[in-house]
């Protein structure tokens, strides 16, 4: 008989029992946002590939301007102008300068750029410099930013818009990313009807199919919906097998009755191996997890709030593991607006609303009793109360994971 | 002549000069994730629509069990079983109970559910109750969660997966959302080449087209890319006019030279009105903003890091205004790992890397001089140093906006 595991044990189990799929595909840069980088990106070239001005001004040898001032400008010969997009393939002679726009190339020999504000073009082929240059002033040297062999992005990174910009800068227009994980989602329960139907007495709408599909999609996986299956073990077994054949992972939710839970355990065992039966977390205890080869087979609680939290805390990390995703999770610190009891001997997860008041971030917990919609809709995130904590007073700081 | 404005003045200007497009479309629930809700969602019905058990157990009248214990159970007549998905359309008589699974309907007359753990089915048509019920125990009453007229989600909300779940629960399978704003993106600069080309001397790859497209896409707008235009005022004018006709907003980036900046100002003025010339923020000062009717026409700095920050701080809020988006922005608090100078009389924006160490979140600033790729790639977010601050010491707390 498998014992109920703590959240930490479950995360360790995921690391131990599942390995990254290791399947890479190349996508165009314009479709790489949010994808998981499959291998580190290393620069192949120098960026910039030439010494470059960061201001509009005159490139010169700094030594030729030492000691100059408003009163006694350094007079340099104007050797011309560098045009944007053109090289500056000549050597600047002593006591000379050349006009360079922001971003323009700097000729050999020049080691500084004096901003145009501190100069005067006398119109006779000479320019007065009122402020001395210094070596390296107002320019970026070739390779200052990136040079061949420098790692730009590590494997496992979930690509941000800023990363996309960096990839464009080094010319990586085809990006190696992990193949999207394909997840089959099944809802079970005789009481469930599709969201577009009006429930008859004793029936409720299937929330988990829509909720999980949206969570999984936002996480960057592909979702295959297998709809609602009535509580029938043979039917459920066939559906699970079909889903496991077509997908990389299968998530079954619902079956709140003891009989269905047992059936789900038997089905998972017959398909592979049962790894977990129960997590010491509230809500979310009746969670089961198994595998067929490297394919996760997961049974989530039927209650949408519990399904949501368990998916967030355990299913997404598990799918992230399959995708080789190495993402940091950051929390925001907020002050609890009311006291909250927690005396369960298991971690308690609480949704909350956030608002800023007088420069402080305040978290108002959503009360459990308020039901599923009140728990889900409009909440900004959730926080966790540790298992050994008997409750939190008003004013306590909590770490909120944002939705 | 327009003066340089502070960031706060720019945000106020955006509120004053632009109004929401006010155009709504209906999308299926499965495609509503991340969209901006166009009107508040109000429940039309009760959820749950029937009194519902939250445990497996026996529904009964609490009064019939008062005073019972392990030693002296209350003996109730078993009046049958409620099946999942079926109503319980009968009235429970006194001294009777009925088996109800988790989520099952509760018959009239019953006011509590005793968990199965505290009961014994004697097999003779009676059940022993070892723990007294209490009115309301282990059940959710009809409408406890939601009732007709209750607001579930406010207009302007960017829909999360959890919101999608709540909408499924109340049967809103078609969701009224703001039409996506269509944004035209133009890069200008004689030095720019497409990212898939190898720059010749003096040339660099166009980073802004890819960067801005990814940022705008992540923000939920539709992007139309107009590619790279050389520094030619007539050409640029025609391109801007074409984009303004097809799109709700036009963003021009680049043109770092003074001549091109002036040209962009002239073009915007000729198309409508110039509202802003320069923002007191570093990097990002050479930003211009105008409008043709309610259509924003924006000129961003050519440097990708500056373009990125200005887009984040001003362009996204502006586009959010057009979409009626009312989104809270939360920051994470982190400790600076090194001191940072800032003596500019304008707000300074700094990218940073975050890492957790000994339970503390640490922010390592990316140094300005490191160039564009180093600034963008792999950073986790950015923080702002206020204009009156001369710098921050190591160990200072900063508020980081996450990418």
Short mmCIF file of C-alpha atoms in Angstrom, two decimals, chain A residues 130-289:
data_model
loop_
_atom_site.label_atom_id
_atom_site.label_comp_id
_atom_site.label_asym_id
_atom_site.label_seq_id
_atom_site.Cartn_x
_atom_site.Cartn_y
_atom_site.Cartn_z
CA UNK A 130 35.63 72.00 -26.10
CA UNK A 131 35.72 68.92 -23.88
CA UNK A 132 38.56 66.41 -23.83
CA UNK A 133 37.92 62.83 -24.88
CA UNK A 134 39.16 59.82 -22.94
CA UNK A 135 40.11 56.43 -24.39
CA UNK A 136 36.93 54.32 -24.76
CA UNK A 137 34.60 57.27 -24.20
CA UNK A 138 31.18 57.03 -25.95
CA UNK A 139 31.97 53.93 -27.92
CA UNK A 140 31.49 50.18 -27.80
CA UNK A 141 34.45 48.14 -28.96
CA UNK A 142 34.06 45.19 -31.30
CA UNK A 143 32.92 42.17 -29.27
CA UNK A 144 32.24 44.25 -26.13
CA UNK A 145 28.77 42.78 -26.06
CA UNK A 146 29.26 39.30 -27.45
CA UNK A 147 32.16 37.33 -28.90
CA UNK A 148 32.38 33.88 -30.53
CA UNK A 149 31.87 31.17 -27.93
CA UNK A 150 30.06 33.30 -25.37
CA UNK A 151 26.89 31.63 -24.03
CA UNK A 152 23.91 33.88 -24.55
CA UNK A 153 21.12 31.67 -23.26
CA UNK A 154 21.18 28.42 -21.29
CA UNK A 155 19.29 25.26 -22.23
CA UNK A 156 15.94 24.94 -20.47
CA UNK A 157 15.21 28.66 -20.58
CA UNK A 158 11.60 29.61 -21.40
CA UNK A 159 12.18 32.24 -24.07
CA UNK A 160 11.05 35.79 -23.26
CA UNK A 161 10.53 38.63 -25.73
CA UNK A 162 13.90 40.00 -24.62
CA UNK A 163 15.56 36.66 -25.41
CA UNK A 164 13.95 36.77 -28.87
CA UNK A 165 15.61 40.16 -29.35
CA UNK A 166 19.00 38.77 -28.33
CA UNK A 167 18.59 35.84 -30.73
CA UNK A 168 17.76 38.26 -33.57
CA UNK A 169 20.92 40.23 -32.76
CA UNK A 170 23.13 37.16 -33.23
CA UNK A 171 21.23 35.99 -36.30
CA UNK A 172 19.62 32.88 -34.80
CA UNK A 173 16.47 32.89 -36.91
CA UNK A 174 15.90 29.16 -36.39
CA UNK A 175 15.72 28.19 -32.74
CA UNK A 176 16.18 24.68 -31.27
CA UNK A 177 13.36 24.11 -28.78
CA UNK A 178 11.94 21.13 -26.94
CA UNK A 179 9.06 19.49 -28.71
CA UNK A 180 5.75 20.48 -27.12
CA UNK A 181 4.51 17.84 -24.71
CA UNK A 182 1.12 16.48 -25.76
CA UNK A 183 -1.23 16.02 -22.82
CA UNK A 184 -4.50 14.08 -22.90
CA UNK A 185 -7.19 15.40 -20.56
CA UNK A 186 -10.16 13.28 -19.44
CA UNK A 187 -12.95 14.25 -17.06
CA UNK A 188 -14.93 11.55 -15.33
CA UNK A 189 -18.12 11.66 -13.29
CA UNK A 190 -21.76 10.71 -13.84
CA UNK A 191 -22.76 14.15 -12.60
CA UNK A 192 -20.82 16.07 -15.28
CA UNK A 193 -22.32 17.80 -18.30
CA UNK A 194 -20.50 19.91 -20.90
CA UNK A 195 -20.27 23.64 -20.06
CA UNK A 196 -22.67 24.60 -22.85
CA UNK A 197 -25.45 22.46 -21.35
CA UNK A 198 -27.86 23.33 -18.58
CA UNK A 199 -27.39 20.91 -15.69
CA UNK A 200 -30.41 18.90 -14.61
CA UNK A 201 -30.99 18.25 -10.91
CA UNK A 202 -27.91 16.59 -9.39
CA UNK A 203 -25.70 17.54 -12.35
CA UNK A 204 -22.91 20.12 -12.59
CA UNK A 205 -20.90 21.45 -15.50
CA UNK A 206 -17.49 19.97 -16.28
CA UNK A 207 -15.09 22.71 -15.16
CA UNK A 208 -11.84 20.74 -15.14
CA UNK A 209 -11.61 20.12 -18.90
CA UNK A 210 -11.65 23.86 -19.63
CA UNK A 211 -9.56 24.82 -16.60
CA UNK A 212 -6.83 22.25 -17.20
CA UNK A 213 -6.72 22.91 -20.96
CA UNK A 214 -6.17 26.63 -20.27
CA UNK A 215 -3.50 25.96 -17.61
CA UNK A 216 -1.67 23.49 -19.82
CA UNK A 217 -1.89 25.74 -22.86
CA UNK A 218 -0.53 28.69 -20.88
CA UNK A 219 2.33 26.42 -19.81
CA UNK A 220 3.19 25.70 -23.44
CA UNK A 221 1.92 22.16 -23.88
CA UNK A 222 -0.42 20.82 -26.51
CA UNK A 223 -3.75 19.63 -25.12
CA UNK A 224 -5.93 16.84 -26.48
CA UNK A 225 -9.37 16.83 -24.86
CA UNK A 226 -11.04 13.45 -24.45
CA UNK A 227 -14.21 14.94 -22.98
CA UNK A 228 -16.35 13.46 -20.22
CA UNK A 229 -16.40 9.73 -19.46
CA UNK A 230 -19.08 8.26 -17.19
CA UNK A 231 -18.02 6.28 -14.12
CA UNK A 232 -17.53 2.92 -15.84
CA UNK A 233 -14.24 1.14 -15.28
CA UNK A 234 -14.10 -0.64 -18.66
CA UNK A 235 -14.96 2.55 -20.54
CA UNK A 236 -12.48 4.57 -18.53
CA UNK A 237 -9.75 1.99 -19.14
CA UNK A 238 -10.27 2.10 -22.89
CA UNK A 239 -10.24 5.90 -22.88
CA UNK A 240 -7.06 6.04 -20.77
CA UNK A 241 -5.34 3.57 -23.11
CA UNK A 242 -6.38 5.52 -26.20
CA UNK A 243 -5.10 8.75 -24.64
CA UNK A 244 -1.82 7.16 -23.50
CA UNK A 245 -1.17 5.91 -27.02
CA UNK A 246 -1.67 9.33 -28.60
CA UNK A 247 -0.15 11.53 -25.89
CA UNK A 248 2.98 12.01 -23.76
CA UNK A 249 0.96 12.26 -20.56
CA UNK A 250 -2.62 11.64 -19.47
CA UNK A 251 -4.53 13.56 -16.83
CA UNK A 252 -7.74 12.14 -15.52
CA UNK A 253 -9.76 14.34 -13.21
CA UNK A 254 -12.80 13.61 -11.15
CA UNK A 255 -14.13 10.39 -9.82
CA UNK A 256 -14.66 11.83 -6.39
CA UNK A 257 -16.31 8.66 -5.12
CA UNK A 258 -14.16 5.98 -3.51
CA UNK A 259 -15.17 3.38 -6.12
CA UNK A 260 -13.94 5.45 -9.03
CA UNK A 261 -10.69 6.32 -7.25
CA UNK A 262 -10.03 2.62 -6.76
CA UNK A 263 -10.89 1.95 -10.39
CA UNK A 264 -8.44 4.65 -11.52
CA UNK A 265 -5.71 3.04 -9.39
CA UNK A 266 -6.40 -0.37 -10.92
CA UNK A 267 -6.35 1.06 -14.45
CA UNK A 268 -3.05 2.89 -13.89
CA UNK A 269 -1.50 -0.21 -12.33
CA UNK A 270 -2.62 -2.35 -15.26
CA UNK A 271 -1.07 0.14 -17.69
CA UNK A 272 2.25 0.43 -15.90
CA UNK A 273 3.07 1.35 -12.35
CA UNK A 274 1.33 3.26 -9.57
CA UNK A 275 3.79 5.64 -7.90
CA UNK A 276 1.72 7.72 -5.56
CA UNK A 277 -1.60 7.53 -3.78
CA UNK A 278 -2.38 10.70 -1.87
CA UNK A 279 -0.51 13.94 -1.23
CA UNK A 280 -0.46 15.62 2.20
CA UNK A 281 -1.86 18.86 0.90
CA UNK A 282 -5.20 20.57 1.38
CA UNK A 283 -7.02 20.71 -0.92
CA UNK A 284 -5.69 17.99 -3.18
CA UNK A 285 -5.14 14.91 -1.03
CA UNK A 286 -6.89 12.38 -3.31
CA UNK A 287 -4.28 12.63 -6.07
CA UNK A 288 -2.80 9.58 -7.74
CA UNK A 289 0.21 9.38 -10.01
#
